[in-house]
Coordinates of C-alpha atoms and ligand atoms in Angstrom, one line a residue:
M1259 CA -13.7 -8.6 -10.1
E1260 CA -11.1 -6.7 -12.1
Y1261 CA -8.9 -4.4 -10.0
F1262 CA -6.5 -2.9 -12.5
K1263 CA -9.2 -1.6 -14.9
G1264 CA -8.1 -0.1 -18.2
I1265 CA -4.7 -1.8 -18.1
E1266 CA -4.1 -4.6 -20.5
K1267 CA -1.3 -7.1 -20.5
I1268 CA 2.0 -5.2 -20.8
K1269 CA 3.7 -5.9 -24.1
F1270 CA 7.2 -5.5 -25.5
E1271 CA 7.0 -2.6 -28.0
G1272 CA 10.7 -1.6 -28.3
N1273 CA 12.6 1.5 -27.7
D1274 CA 10.7 3.5 -30.3
S1275 CA 7.4 3.2 -28.6
D1276 CA 6.1 6.1 -26.6
N1277 CA 3.5 4.0 -24.7
P1278 CA 4.5 4.3 -21.1
L1279 CA 2.7 1.0 -20.3
S1280 CA 5.0 -1.1 -22.6
F1281 CA 8.4 -2.7 -22.3
K1282 CA 11.2 -0.9 -24.3
Y1283 CA 13.9 -3.5 -23.5
Y1284 CA 12.4 -6.4 -21.7
D1285 CA 11.4 -8.8 -24.4
E1286 CA 10.8 -12.1 -22.5
N1287 CA 11.4 -14.2 -25.7
K1288 CA 14.6 -12.4 -26.8
V1289 CA 17.6 -14.8 -26.6
V1290 CA 20.7 -13.2 -25.1
A1291 CA 23.8 -15.3 -24.3
G1292 CA 21.9 -18.5 -25.0
K1293 CA 18.9 -17.9 -22.8
T1294 CA 15.7 -15.9 -23.1
M1295 CA 15.3 -12.8 -21.0
K1296 CA 12.5 -14.5 -19.1
E1297 CA 15.0 -17.3 -18.2
H1298 CA 17.8 -14.9 -17.3
F1299 CA 15.8 -12.8 -14.8
R1300 CA 13.0 -15.0 -13.5
F1301 CA 11.5 -11.7 -12.3
A1302 CA 9.3 -11.9 -9.2
V1303 CA 6.9 -9.4 -7.6
A1304 CA 7.3 -8.9 -3.8
Y1305 CA 3.8 -9.4 -2.4
W1306 CA 4.5 -7.4 0.7
H1307 CA 5.3 -4.1 -1.0
T1308 CA 3.2 -4.4 -4.1
M1309 CA 0.0 -5.8 -2.6
K1310 CA 0.3 -4.9 1.0
G1311 CA 2.2 -1.6 0.8
S1312 CA 0.0 1.2 2.1
G1313 CA 2.2 4.2 1.6
A1314 CA 2.6 4.5 5.4
D1315 CA 5.8 6.0 6.8
M1316 CA 7.1 7.0 10.2
F1317 CA 5.1 10.2 10.1
G1318 CA 1.9 9.2 8.5
W1319 CA -0.5 6.3 8.1
G1320 CA -1.4 4.6 4.8
N1321 CA -2.7 6.7 2.0
Y1322 CA -3.0 4.3 -1.0
N1323 CA -6.5 3.1 -0.2
R1324 CA -6.3 0.0 -2.4
P1325 CA -9.7 -1.5 -3.6
W1326 CA -8.7 -5.0 -2.5
E1327 CA -8.3 -3.8 1.1
K1328 CA -12.0 -3.4 1.7
G1329 CA -13.8 -6.5 3.2
K1330 CA -15.8 -7.8 6.0
N1331 CA -13.0 -9.5 7.8
P1332 CA -9.2 -10.2 7.4
M1333 CA -9.7 -13.5 5.5
E1334 CA -12.0 -11.9 3.0
I1335 CA -9.5 -9.1 2.5
A1336 CA -6.7 -11.7 2.1
E1337 CA -8.7 -13.4 -0.6
K1338 CA -9.4 -10.2 -2.5
T1339 CA -5.7 -9.3 -2.2
L1340 CA -4.7 -12.6 -3.7
D1341 CA -7.1 -12.2 -6.6
A1342 CA -5.7 -8.7 -7.2
A1343 CA -2.2 -10.0 -6.9
F1344 CA -2.6 -12.6 -9.6
E1345 CA -4.3 -10.1 -11.9
F1346 CA -1.3 -7.8 -11.4
F1347 CA 1.3 -10.6 -12.0
T1348 CA -0.5 -11.7 -15.1
K1349 CA -0.9 -8.2 -16.6
L1350 CA 2.7 -7.3 -15.9
G1351 CA 3.9 -10.6 -17.3
V1352 CA 6.2 -11.8 -14.6
P1353 CA 6.7 -15.5 -14.1
Y1354 CA 7.2 -15.4 -10.3
Y1355 CA 6.2 -13.8 -7.0
C1356 CA 7.5 -14.0 -3.4
F1357 CA 5.7 -13.8 -0.1
H1358 CA 6.0 -13.9 3.7
D1359 CA 3.5 -16.2 5.4
R1360 CA 1.7 -13.2 7.0
D1361 CA 1.4 -11.4 3.6
I1362 CA -1.0 -13.9 2.1
A1363 CA -2.8 -14.9 5.3
P1364 CA -3.6 -12.8 8.4
E1365 CA -2.5 -13.8 11.8
G1366 CA -5.3 -15.4 13.9
S1367 CA -6.0 -15.1 17.6
N1368 CA -3.6 -17.9 18.4
F1369 CA -0.9 -20.0 16.6
A1370 CA -3.3 -22.7 15.5
E1371 CA -5.6 -20.2 13.9
S1372 CA -2.7 -18.5 12.2
C1373 CA -1.7 -21.8 10.7
S1374 CA -5.2 -22.6 9.6
N1375 CA -5.5 -19.2 7.9
L1376 CA -2.2 -19.8 6.1
H1377 CA -3.1 -23.3 4.9
K1378 CA -6.6 -22.1 3.7
M1379 CA -5.0 -19.3 1.7
T1380 CA -2.4 -21.7 0.4
E1381 CA -5.2 -23.7 -1.2
K1382 CA -6.5 -20.6 -3.0
T1383 CA -3.0 -19.6 -4.0
K1384 CA -2.4 -23.0 -5.5
Q1385 CA -5.5 -22.7 -7.7
L1386 CA -4.5 -19.3 -8.9
Q1387 CA -1.0 -20.5 -9.7
K1388 CA -2.5 -23.3 -11.7
A1389 CA -4.9 -21.1 -13.5
T1390 CA -2.2 -18.5 -14.4
G1391 CA 1.0 -20.5 -14.7
I1392 CA 2.7 -18.0 -12.3
K1393 CA 5.1 -19.6 -9.8
L1394 CA 6.5 -19.0 -6.4
L1395 CA 10.2 -17.9 -6.5
W1396 CA 10.5 -18.0 -2.7
G1397 CA 8.5 -18.1 0.5
T1398 CA 9.6 -16.8 3.9
A1399 CA 8.2 -16.2 7.4
N1400 CA 7.6 -12.8 8.9
L1401 CA 9.6 -13.1 12.2
F1402 CA 9.8 -9.4 12.9
S1403 CA 6.4 -7.5 12.7
N1404 CA 4.6 -9.1 15.7
P1405 CA 5.7 -7.6 19.1
R1406 CA 6.6 -11.1 20.3
F1407 CA 9.7 -10.8 18.1
T1408 CA 10.8 -7.5 19.7
H1409 CA 14.1 -9.1 20.9
G1410 CA 14.6 -11.2 17.8
A1411 CA 13.5 -14.7 16.7
G1412 CA 16.2 -17.4 16.7
S1413 CA 18.6 -15.1 18.5
N1414 CA 15.9 -14.1 21.2
P1415 CA 17.1 -14.5 24.8
D1416 CA 13.8 -16.3 25.5
P1417 CA 13.6 -19.9 24.1
H1418 CA 9.8 -19.6 24.1
V1419 CA 10.2 -17.1 21.2
F1420 CA 12.8 -19.3 19.5
A1421 CA 10.2 -22.1 19.6
Y1422 CA 7.5 -19.9 18.2
A1423 CA 9.7 -18.7 15.4
A1424 CA 10.8 -22.3 14.6
S1425 CA 7.1 -23.4 14.4
Q1426 CA 6.3 -20.5 12.1
V1427 CA 9.2 -21.4 9.8
K1428 CA 8.1 -25.0 9.8
N1429 CA 4.7 -24.0 8.5
A1430 CA 6.1 -21.4 6.0
M1431 CA 8.4 -24.0 4.6
D1432 CA 5.5 -26.5 4.4
V1433 CA 3.5 -24.1 2.3
T1434 CA 6.4 -23.0 0.2
K1435 CA 6.9 -26.7 -0.7
E1436 CA 3.2 -27.2 -1.2
L1437 CA 3.2 -24.3 -3.7
G1438 CA 6.3 -25.6 -5.6
G1439 CA 8.4 -22.7 -4.3
E1440 CA 11.9 -22.8 -5.7
N1441 CA 13.7 -21.3 -2.8
Y1442 CA 13.1 -20.4 0.9
V1443 CA 14.5 -17.1 2.3
F1444 CA 15.8 -16.2 5.8
W1445 CA 16.1 -12.5 6.2
G1446 CA 17.3 -11.7 9.7
G1447 CA 14.4 -9.5 10.8
R1448 CA 15.3 -8.5 14.3
E1449 CA 18.3 -10.9 14.6
G1450 CA 20.8 -8.5 15.9
Y1451 CA 21.2 -6.2 18.9
E1452 CA 20.7 -2.6 20.1
T1453 CA 23.3 -2.7 22.9
L1454 CA 25.9 -5.1 24.2
L1455 CA 25.0 -4.1 27.7
N1456 CA 22.2 -6.6 27.6
T1457 CA 23.4 -9.0 24.9
N1458 CA 25.4 -12.2 25.0
Y1459 CA 26.8 -12.1 21.5
S1460 CA 28.4 -15.6 21.4
Q1461 CA 25.2 -17.2 22.8
E1462 CA 23.0 -15.4 20.2
Q1463 CA 25.4 -16.6 17.4
E1464 CA 25.1 -20.2 18.6
Q1465 CA 21.3 -19.9 18.9
L1466 CA 21.1 -18.6 15.3
A1467 CA 23.3 -21.5 14.1
R1468 CA 20.9 -24.0 15.9
F1469 CA 18.0 -22.3 14.2
F1470 CA 19.5 -22.7 10.8
E1471 CA 20.6 -26.3 11.5
M1472 CA 17.0 -27.2 12.4
A1473 CA 15.7 -25.5 9.3
V1474 CA 18.1 -27.7 7.2
D1475 CA 17.0 -30.8 9.0
Y1476 CA 13.4 -30.0 8.5
K1477 CA 14.0 -29.2 4.8
K1478 CA 15.5 -32.7 4.4
K1479 CA 12.8 -34.3 6.4
I1480 CA 10.0 -33.0 4.2
G1481 CA 12.0 -33.4 1.0
F1482 CA 11.9 -29.7 0.1
K1483 CA 14.1 -29.4 -3.0
G1484 CA 14.4 -25.6 -3.1
T1485 CA 17.5 -23.6 -2.1
L1486 CA 17.8 -22.1 1.3
L1487 CA 18.9 -18.5 1.1
I1488 CA 20.1 -16.0 3.7
E1489 CA 19.7 -12.3 2.9
P1490 CA 22.3 -9.9 4.4
K1491 CA 21.4 -6.6 5.9
P1492 CA 23.7 -4.5 8.1
K1493 CA 21.1 -2.5 10.2
E1494 CA 17.5 -1.7 10.5
P1495 CA 15.5 -2.7 12.4
T1496 CA 18.3 -3.4 14.9
K1497 CA 21.3 -1.1 15.1
H1498 CA 23.6 -4.1 14.4
Q1499 CA 22.2 -7.0 12.4
Y1500 CA 24.1 -10.3 12.6
D1501 CA 23.8 -11.0 8.9
F1502 CA 25.6 -7.7 8.2
D1503 CA 26.8 -8.4 4.7
A1504 CA 27.8 -11.2 2.4
A1505 CA 31.2 -11.7 4.0
S1506 CA 29.7 -11.9 7.5
I1507 CA 27.3 -14.5 6.5
L1508 CA 29.9 -16.6 4.6
N1509 CA 32.0 -16.5 7.8
F1510 CA 29.1 -17.5 10.0
L1511 CA 28.2 -20.4 7.6
R1512 CA 31.8 -21.6 7.6
A1513 CA 32.1 -21.3 11.4
F1514 CA 29.0 -23.3 12.1
D1515 CA 29.5 -25.9 9.3
L1516 CA 26.5 -24.7 7.3
F1517 CA 28.3 -23.6 4.2
D1518 CA 26.9 -26.1 1.8
D1519 CA 23.4 -25.8 3.0
F1520 CA 22.8 -22.1 2.2
K1521 CA 23.2 -19.6 -0.6
L1522 CA 22.8 -15.8 -0.4
N1523 CA 20.0 -13.5 -1.5
I1524 CA 21.7 -10.2 -2.2
E1525 CA 19.7 -7.0 -2.0
A1526 CA 21.0 -3.8 -3.6
N1527 CA 19.8 -1.4 -0.9
H1528 CA 21.2 -3.6 1.9
A1529 CA 24.6 -3.6 0.1
T1530 CA 24.7 0.2 0.1
L1531 CA 23.5 0.4 3.8
A1532 CA 26.6 -1.8 4.6
G1533 CA 28.8 0.7 2.8
H1534 CA 29.3 -1.6 -0.2
T1535 CA 28.1 -1.4 -3.8
F1536 CA 25.5 -3.8 -5.1
Q1537 CA 28.2 -5.2 -7.4
H1538 CA 30.6 -5.7 -4.5
E1539 CA 28.1 -7.9 -2.5
L1540 CA 27.2 -9.9 -5.7
T1541 CA 30.9 -10.4 -6.3
V1542 CA 31.7 -11.6 -2.8
A1543 CA 28.8 -14.0 -2.8
S1544 CA 29.6 -15.2 -6.3
A1545 CA 33.3 -15.7 -5.6
A1546 CA 32.3 -18.1 -2.8
G1547 CA 30.0 -19.9 -5.2
R1548 CA 27.1 -18.8 -3.0
L1549 CA 25.2 -16.2 -5.0
G1550 CA 21.7 -17.7 -5.1
S1551 CA 19.2 -14.9 -5.8
I1552 CA 18.7 -11.1 -5.9
D1553 CA 16.4 -8.7 -4.2
A1554 CA 16.3 -6.1 -7.0
N1555 CA 16.0 -2.6 -5.7
T1556 CA 18.1 0.5 -4.9
G1557 CA 18.6 3.0 -2.1
D1558 CA 18.9 6.7 -2.2
T1559 CA 22.4 8.1 -1.8
L1560 CA 21.1 11.1 0.2
L1561 CA 19.1 8.9 2.6
G1562 CA 20.7 6.6 5.1
W1563 CA 18.0 4.0 5.4
D1564 CA 16.3 1.2 3.4
T1565 CA 14.3 3.2 1.0
D1566 CA 13.6 0.1 -1.2
Q1567 CA 13.2 2.0 -4.5
F1568 CA 12.9 0.5 -7.9
L1569 CA 16.2 0.4 -9.6
T1570 CA 16.4 2.5 -12.8
N1571 CA 20.1 3.3 -12.8
I1572 CA 21.6 1.6 -15.9
Y1573 CA 25.2 1.5 -14.5
D1574 CA 24.0 -0.5 -11.5
A1575 CA 22.1 -2.8 -13.7
V1576 CA 25.1 -3.4 -16.0
Y1577 CA 27.5 -4.0 -13.1
A1578 CA 25.0 -6.5 -11.5
M1579 CA 24.4 -8.3 -14.8
L1580 CA 28.2 -8.7 -15.4
V1581 CA 28.4 -10.7 -12.2
V1582 CA 25.3 -12.7 -12.8
L1583 CA 26.2 -13.5 -16.4
K1584 CA 29.8 -14.5 -15.5
Q1585 CA 28.6 -17.0 -12.9
G1586 CA 26.2 -18.5 -15.5
G1587 CA 22.9 -17.3 -14.0
L1588 CA 21.2 -17.7 -10.6
G1589 CA 20.1 -21.3 -10.9
S1590 CA 16.9 -21.6 -8.9
G1591 CA 17.1 -17.9 -7.9
G1592 CA 15.7 -14.9 -9.7
F1593 CA 15.2 -11.1 -9.5
N1594 CA 12.7 -10.3 -6.8
F1595 CA 11.5 -6.6 -6.8
D1596 CA 11.8 -6.0 -3.1
A1597 CA 10.9 -2.4 -3.9
K1598 CA 8.0 -0.1 -3.1
L1599 CA 6.4 3.0 -4.6
R1600 CA 7.1 6.4 -3.0
R1601 CA 4.3 7.6 -0.7
G1602 CA 3.3 10.2 -3.2
S1603 CA 2.8 7.6 -6.0
T1604 CA -0.8 6.8 -5.3
D1605 CA -2.2 5.6 -8.6
L1606 CA -2.7 1.9 -9.2
S1607 CA -0.9 2.4 -12.6
D1608 CA 2.2 3.5 -10.7
L1609 CA 2.7 -0.1 -9.7
F1610 CA 3.0 -0.9 -13.4
H1611 CA 5.3 2.0 -14.2
A1612 CA 7.6 1.1 -11.4
H1613 CA 8.0 -2.6 -12.3
I1614 CA 8.2 -1.9 -16.1
G1615 CA 10.9 0.7 -15.6
S1616 CA 13.1 -1.6 -13.5
M1617 CA 12.5 -4.7 -15.7
D1618 CA 13.6 -2.5 -18.7
A1619 CA 16.7 -1.2 -16.8
F1620 CA 17.8 -4.8 -16.0
A1621 CA 17.1 -5.9 -19.5
K1622 CA 19.2 -3.1 -20.9
G1623 CA 21.8 -3.9 -18.4
L1624 CA 21.8 -7.5 -19.6
L1625 CA 22.2 -6.5 -23.3
I1626 CA 25.1 -4.2 -22.4
A1627 CA 26.8 -6.6 -20.0
D1628 CA 26.5 -9.4 -22.7
E1629 CA 28.3 -7.1 -25.2
I1630 CA 31.0 -6.2 -22.7
I1631 CA 31.7 -9.9 -21.9
K1632 CA 31.6 -10.9 -25.6
D1633 CA 34.1 -8.2 -26.6
K1634 CA 36.4 -9.3 -23.7
I1635 CA 38.0 -5.9 -23.3
L1636 CA 37.6 -5.8 -19.5
D1637 CA 38.4 -9.5 -19.2
N1638 CA 41.6 -9.2 -21.2
F1639 CA 42.6 -6.1 -19.3
I1640 CA 42.2 -7.9 -15.9
E1641 CA 43.9 -11.0 -17.2
E1642 CA 46.8 -9.1 -18.4
R1643 CA 46.9 -7.2 -15.0
Y1644 CA 47.4 -10.5 -13.1
S1645 CA 49.5 -12.2 -15.7
G1646 CA 52.6 -12.0 -13.6
Y1647 CA 51.2 -14.8 -11.5
K1648 CA 51.2 -17.1 -14.5
H1649 CA 55.0 -17.5 -14.7
G1650 CA 58.3 -17.1 -12.9
T1651 CA 58.2 -15.9 -9.3
G1652 CA 54.5 -15.1 -9.5
L1653 CA 53.7 -18.7 -10.4
K1654 CA 56.0 -20.0 -7.7
I1655 CA 54.0 -17.8 -5.1
M1656 CA 50.7 -19.4 -6.3
N1657 CA 52.1 -22.9 -6.3
R1658 CA 53.6 -22.6 -2.8
E1659 CA 57.1 -23.1 -4.2
I1660 CA 58.6 -20.0 -2.6
D1661 CA 58.9 -18.5 0.8
F1662 CA 59.7 -15.1 2.5
I1663 CA 63.4 -15.9 2.5
E1664 CA 63.6 -16.8 -1.2
L1665 CA 61.4 -13.7 -2.0
E1666 CA 63.8 -11.5 -0.1
K1667 CA 66.7 -12.9 -2.2
W1668 CA 64.7 -12.2 -5.3
I1669 CA 64.0 -8.6 -4.3
L1670 CA 67.7 -8.0 -3.5
Q1671 CA 68.4 -8.9 -7.1
N1672 CA 65.4 -7.2 -8.7
N1673 CA 65.1 -3.9 -6.9
E1674 CA 62.0 -1.7 -7.3
P1675 CA 58.8 -2.8 -9.0
I1676 CA 57.5 -0.6 -11.8
I1677 CA 54.1 0.9 -11.2
K1678 CA 51.6 0.0 -13.9
S1679 CA 48.5 2.2 -14.4
G1680 CA 45.2 0.7 -13.3
K1681 CA 43.6 2.8 -16.0
Q1682 CA 40.3 3.3 -14.1
E1683 CA 39.1 6.3 -16.2
Y1684 CA 40.0 4.6 -19.5
L1685 CA 37.9 1.6 -18.4
E1686 CA 35.0 3.8 -17.2
N1687 CA 35.0 5.5 -20.7
I1688 CA 34.9 2.0 -22.3
I1689 CA 31.8 1.2 -20.2
N1690 CA 30.2 4.4 -21.6
T1691 CA 30.9 3.4 -25.2
Y1692 CA 28.8 0.3 -24.6
L1693 CA 26.0 2.3 -22.9
R1694 CA 25.8 4.5 -26.0
K1695 CA 25.1 1.4 -28.2
F1696 CA 21.7 0.7 -26.8
Ligands
LIG2987 C1 13.8 -6.2 4.6 C2 13.8 -7.2 3.5 C3 12.8 -8.2 3.5 C4 13.3 -9.5 3.0 C5 12.3 -10.6 3.2 O1 14.7 -5.2 4.5 O2 14.5 -7.0 2.5 O3 11.7 -7.8 2.8 O4 13.6 -9.5 1.7 O5 11.9 -10.8 4.5
LIG2988 CO1 14.8 -8.0 0.7

């Protein structure tokens, strides 16, 4: 059965086209900085939002009424959803998708039945991947929706829940491997706390570390070659999530000797919830050599929660692409659209408009970032700004050849430093000259 009737495969038609169901900038075969756009982005559709999103919010139940959601039982619906998903991926022309275990297969009446559902759906998924060539960017386990995870998964005060979560990750990692998934993601879910009145913070940190250690051991045991990724988020659902931001996770990984085993999956809306920019979080992760993948979306500056919107702001795309290009790409990672339609966007075609718009925004961001990097104006400016550390006293500081006492002597001879302009507005104007080129 065809679900997205009347919609053909989306093509690149260029910026002059007025066809809203075409790409204006995303040309998967266009080579930029030595790689095709397809290779740069490795775009992925998020199964949970695109296929399972219902339009429900805190004040109203689902209103999308998707055709694939009608069936005799949950497994039949899961199969229809999978067919619709691969039709969507193919027509959109993305090379990847991502899922939680419970997105592709319904939970059964007990753990064994849930696993059996998951493994059955994995077989069908494998066939569809083979038939379409579409691949799994990452898999993950939903350790937050079921009420059993009310007080967390790995950080739960009850080891029974820890064991349940571990068993679920074991199976989710098995199917991710089975499907050739290139990464496995841990997003904290309910790993955090509401009040310290009932929480042993240190104990919960240690539990989480044990959880991750066991995941690393299991990865090695089954020979899963993908990258393990942790996705920071500062709040929601809990008031204080342990994986607050990139810096918190890097510190956690260092403290528990897990640094080499994980990279980070940075989500734009999570960055802004933490009071950072998307570019800041990408930079912090990248500077530590730990930027592994991206959840591409955006928040709303007027709303204080995780609105998971499709990113269309070109500035954000440019700033993100500057970081990604400079670190030479995301390796096994990619750009996963962890984004959903607004409740009012009820047409099936809206799913295409949303993804097309964001793919084009990132593609335009890539073209602009590539020009900025090639022209070296920003790089030269920054290099010059720090050039004092390349010689004389600056070099001695960096080479550990000078101490406070020597520096005091130097200051007594050299008096006041001269303030040099940071030229922020000049640099912002330069960015705009590149935006005007495309
Ligand atoms: C939640 C979120 C998740 C993770 C995967 O805010 O971003 O969808 O990306 O569990
Ligand atoms: Co996410």
